[in-house]
Coordinates of C-alpha atoms in Angstrom, one line a residue:
X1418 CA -27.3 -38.4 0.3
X1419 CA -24.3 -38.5 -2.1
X1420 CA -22.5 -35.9 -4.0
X1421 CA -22.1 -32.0 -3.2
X1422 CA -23.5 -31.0 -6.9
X1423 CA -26.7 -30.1 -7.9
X1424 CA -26.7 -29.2 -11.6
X1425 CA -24.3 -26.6 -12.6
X1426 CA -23.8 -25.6 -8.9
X1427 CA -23.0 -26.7 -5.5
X1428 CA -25.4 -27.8 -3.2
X1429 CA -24.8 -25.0 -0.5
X1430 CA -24.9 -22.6 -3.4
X1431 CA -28.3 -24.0 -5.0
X1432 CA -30.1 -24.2 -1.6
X1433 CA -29.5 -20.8 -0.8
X1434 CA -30.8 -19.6 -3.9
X1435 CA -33.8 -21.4 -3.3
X1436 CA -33.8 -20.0 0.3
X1437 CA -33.4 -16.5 -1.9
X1438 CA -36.6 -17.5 -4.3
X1439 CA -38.7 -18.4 -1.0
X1440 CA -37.9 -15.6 0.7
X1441 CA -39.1 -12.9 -1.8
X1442 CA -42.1 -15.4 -2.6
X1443 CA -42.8 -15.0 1.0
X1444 CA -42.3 -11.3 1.6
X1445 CA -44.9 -10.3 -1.7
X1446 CA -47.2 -12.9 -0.2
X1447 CA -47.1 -11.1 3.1
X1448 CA -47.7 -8.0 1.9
X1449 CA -50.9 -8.7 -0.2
X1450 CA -52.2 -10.3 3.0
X1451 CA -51.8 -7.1 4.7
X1452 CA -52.9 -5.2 1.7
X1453 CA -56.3 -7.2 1.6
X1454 CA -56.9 -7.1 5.4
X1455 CA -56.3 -3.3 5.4
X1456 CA -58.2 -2.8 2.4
X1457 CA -61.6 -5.5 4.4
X1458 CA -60.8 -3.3 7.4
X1459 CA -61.7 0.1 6.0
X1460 CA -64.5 -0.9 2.9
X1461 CA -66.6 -3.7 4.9
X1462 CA -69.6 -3.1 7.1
X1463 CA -69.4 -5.0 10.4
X1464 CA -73.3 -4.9 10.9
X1465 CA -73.4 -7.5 8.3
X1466 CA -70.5 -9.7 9.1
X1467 CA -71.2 -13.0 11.5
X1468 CA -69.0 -12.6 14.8
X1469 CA -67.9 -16.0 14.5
X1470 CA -67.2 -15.9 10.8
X1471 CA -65.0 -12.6 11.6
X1472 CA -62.9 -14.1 14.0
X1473 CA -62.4 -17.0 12.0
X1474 CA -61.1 -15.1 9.4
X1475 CA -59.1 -13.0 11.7
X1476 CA -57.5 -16.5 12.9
X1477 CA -56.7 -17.1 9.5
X1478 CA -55.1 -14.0 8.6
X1479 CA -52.4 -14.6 11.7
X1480 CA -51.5 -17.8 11.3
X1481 CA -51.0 -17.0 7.9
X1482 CA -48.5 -14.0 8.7
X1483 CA -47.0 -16.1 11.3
X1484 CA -46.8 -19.0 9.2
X1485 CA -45.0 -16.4 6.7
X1486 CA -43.1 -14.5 9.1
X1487 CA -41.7 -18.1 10.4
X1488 CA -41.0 -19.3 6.5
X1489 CA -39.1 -16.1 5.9
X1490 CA -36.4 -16.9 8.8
X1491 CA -36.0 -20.1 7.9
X1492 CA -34.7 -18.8 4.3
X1493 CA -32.7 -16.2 6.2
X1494 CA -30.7 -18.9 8.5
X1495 CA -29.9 -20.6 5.1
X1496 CA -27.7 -17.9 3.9
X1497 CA -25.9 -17.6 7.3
X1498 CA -25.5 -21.9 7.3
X1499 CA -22.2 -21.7 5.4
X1500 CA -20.4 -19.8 8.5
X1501 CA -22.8 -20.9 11.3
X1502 CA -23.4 -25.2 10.7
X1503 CA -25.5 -27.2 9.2
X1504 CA -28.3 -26.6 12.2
X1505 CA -28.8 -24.0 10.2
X1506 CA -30.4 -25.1 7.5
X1507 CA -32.6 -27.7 9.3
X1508 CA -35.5 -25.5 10.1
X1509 CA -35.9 -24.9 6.1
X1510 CA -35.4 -28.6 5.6
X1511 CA -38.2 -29.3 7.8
X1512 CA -40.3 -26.6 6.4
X1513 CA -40.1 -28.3 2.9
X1514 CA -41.6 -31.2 4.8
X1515 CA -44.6 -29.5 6.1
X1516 CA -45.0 -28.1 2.3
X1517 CA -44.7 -30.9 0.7
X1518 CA -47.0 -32.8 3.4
X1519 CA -49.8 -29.6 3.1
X1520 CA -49.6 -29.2 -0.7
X1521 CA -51.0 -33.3 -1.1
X1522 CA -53.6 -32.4 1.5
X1523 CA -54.7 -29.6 -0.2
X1524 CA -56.1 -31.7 -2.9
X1525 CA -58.6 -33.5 -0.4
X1526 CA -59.9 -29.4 1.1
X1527 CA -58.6 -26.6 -0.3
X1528 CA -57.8 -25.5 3.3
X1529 CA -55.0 -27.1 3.6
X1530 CA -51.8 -25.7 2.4
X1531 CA -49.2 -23.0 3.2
X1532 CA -49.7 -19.1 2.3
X1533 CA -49.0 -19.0 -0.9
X1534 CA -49.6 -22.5 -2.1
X1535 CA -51.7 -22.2 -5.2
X1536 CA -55.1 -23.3 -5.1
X1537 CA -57.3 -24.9 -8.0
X1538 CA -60.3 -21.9 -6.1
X1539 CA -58.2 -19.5 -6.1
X1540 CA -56.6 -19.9 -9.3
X1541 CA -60.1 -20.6 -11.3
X1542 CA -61.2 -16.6 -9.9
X1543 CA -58.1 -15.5 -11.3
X1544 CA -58.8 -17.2 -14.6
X1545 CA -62.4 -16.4 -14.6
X1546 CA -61.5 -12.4 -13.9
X1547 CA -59.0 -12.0 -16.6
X1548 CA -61.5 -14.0 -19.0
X1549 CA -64.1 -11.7 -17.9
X1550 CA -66.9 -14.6 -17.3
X1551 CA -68.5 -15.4 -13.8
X1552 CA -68.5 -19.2 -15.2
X1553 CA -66.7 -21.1 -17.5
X1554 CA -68.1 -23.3 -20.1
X1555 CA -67.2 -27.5 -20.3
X1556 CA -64.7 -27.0 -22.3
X1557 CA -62.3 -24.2 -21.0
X1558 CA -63.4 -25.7 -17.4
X1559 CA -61.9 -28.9 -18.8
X1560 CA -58.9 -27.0 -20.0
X1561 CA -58.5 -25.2 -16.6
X1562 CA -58.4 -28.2 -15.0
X1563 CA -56.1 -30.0 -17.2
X1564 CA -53.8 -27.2 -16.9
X1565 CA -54.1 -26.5 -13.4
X1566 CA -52.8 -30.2 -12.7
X1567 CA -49.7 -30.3 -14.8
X1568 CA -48.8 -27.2 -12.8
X1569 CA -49.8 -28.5 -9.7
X1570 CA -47.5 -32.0 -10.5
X1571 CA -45.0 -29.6 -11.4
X1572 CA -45.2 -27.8 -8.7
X1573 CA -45.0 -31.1 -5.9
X1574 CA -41.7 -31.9 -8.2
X1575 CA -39.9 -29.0 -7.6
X1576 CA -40.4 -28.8 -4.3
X1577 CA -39.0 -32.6 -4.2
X1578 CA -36.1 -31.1 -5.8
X1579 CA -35.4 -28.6 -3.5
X1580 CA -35.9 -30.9 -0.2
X1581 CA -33.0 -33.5 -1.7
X1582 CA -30.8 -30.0 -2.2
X1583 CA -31.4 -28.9 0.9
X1584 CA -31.2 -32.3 3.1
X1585 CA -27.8 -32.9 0.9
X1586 CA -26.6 -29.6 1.5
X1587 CA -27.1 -30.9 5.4
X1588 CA -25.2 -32.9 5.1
X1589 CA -22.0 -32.2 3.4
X1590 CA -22.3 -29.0 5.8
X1591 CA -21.9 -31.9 8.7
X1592 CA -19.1 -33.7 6.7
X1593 CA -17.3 -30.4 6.4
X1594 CA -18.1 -28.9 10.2
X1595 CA -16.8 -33.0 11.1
X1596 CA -12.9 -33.0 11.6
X1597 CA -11.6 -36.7 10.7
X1598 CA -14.9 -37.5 9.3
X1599 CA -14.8 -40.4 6.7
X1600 CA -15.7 -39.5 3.4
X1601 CA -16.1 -41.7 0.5
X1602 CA -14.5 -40.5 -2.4
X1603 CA -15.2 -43.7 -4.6
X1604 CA -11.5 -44.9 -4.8
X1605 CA -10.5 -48.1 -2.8
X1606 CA -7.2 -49.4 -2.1
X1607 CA -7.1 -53.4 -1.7
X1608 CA -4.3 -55.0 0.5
X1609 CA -3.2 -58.2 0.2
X1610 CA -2.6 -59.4 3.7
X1611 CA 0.1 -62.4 4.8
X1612 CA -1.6 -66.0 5.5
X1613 CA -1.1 -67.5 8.7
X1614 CA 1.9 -70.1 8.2
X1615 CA 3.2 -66.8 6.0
X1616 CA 3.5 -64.6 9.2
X1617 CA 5.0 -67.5 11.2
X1618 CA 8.1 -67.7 8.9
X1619 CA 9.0 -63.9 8.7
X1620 CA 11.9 -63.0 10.6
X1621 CA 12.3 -60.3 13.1
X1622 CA 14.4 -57.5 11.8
X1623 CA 17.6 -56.7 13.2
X1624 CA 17.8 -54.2 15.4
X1625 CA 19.1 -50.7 14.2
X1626 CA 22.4 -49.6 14.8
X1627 CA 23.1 -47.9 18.0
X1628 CA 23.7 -43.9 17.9
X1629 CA 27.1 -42.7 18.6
X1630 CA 28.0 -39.3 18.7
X1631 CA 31.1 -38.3 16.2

């Protein structure tokens, strides 16, 4: 992981705007998960609802605010990275593994995937509700799709993006926190070194002069 620049910016600077992004992304999330179980909580009718299939979607709903809630400090230790180390930013490192992981699996079951990760269900209801259709025909379905996958490859690239910022904005956090640390700088400086029958010829200096006091 080479170079402290990422665009127009430094790395520290980029991942912490990204931390920034994340964060808010994360908070509105939360919110419209609490919105939607307050909102099931006071319209549904429990007669109706299966026991199991209510506290499977009670399980959902907190591992998706801890999952969030988790997320969200992981952007917060970012910003305080510059003053407290590079441990710092690991745990949002690591998180952009587990998305980046979760977002390919979500393409085998629709499951899988963090809060907020967009999915093709999900998105096709919202499509479907601003259209005003319960069903698309062939061809805007074949549209949908089309357009829901540039936007998901999109999507998998930028989060690439942002774990190379973050991992090398780990690391030049560790080459700064290192005293005496060798950094490469990409000049060299070549010595030309005596042979052996060279350093048997070279005479010892004279001693210096001894010190007398005037």
């Amino acid at each position: 992981m080479s170079g402290t620049r990422s665009l127009c910016c430094h790395v520290t600077t980029a991942t912490s705007s990204f931390a920034i992004l994340y964060l808010i992304g994360n908070l509105l999330e939360l919110g419209d998960i609490i919105r939607k179980a307050s909102w099931e909580k006071t319209h549904s009718i429990s007669y109706h609802d299966i026991k199991s299939a209510r506290c499977d979607h009670i399980f959902d709903i907190s591992t998706n605010i801890l999952m969030l809630v988790l997320m969200s400090i992981s952007c917060v230790f970012v910003l305080f990275s510059q003053r407290k180390g590079p441990m710092f930013v690991l745990p949002f490192v690591m998180l952009m593994f587990v998305d980046l992981g979760v977002s390919f699996l979500s393409l085998f079951n629709g499951a899988w995937g963090l809060p907020g990760t967009p999915k093709y269900k999900d998105v096709l209801q919202v499509t479907k509700y601003y259209k005003g259709v319960d069903r698309l025909d062939e061809e805007d379905l074949g549209h949908f799709t089309m357009g829901y996958t540039v936007f998901f490859i999109f999507n998998v690239l930028l989060k690439v993006y942002v774990l190379q910022v973050s991992m090398r904005c780990f690391y030049a956090l560790m080459e700064e926190r290192a005293p005496g640390m060798h950094v490469d700088t990409g000049h060299t400086v070549t010595v030309k070194l005596p042979s052996y029958d060279e350093a048997l010829t070279v005479k010892n200096e004279e001693a210096p002069p001894s010190y007398e006091e005037p």
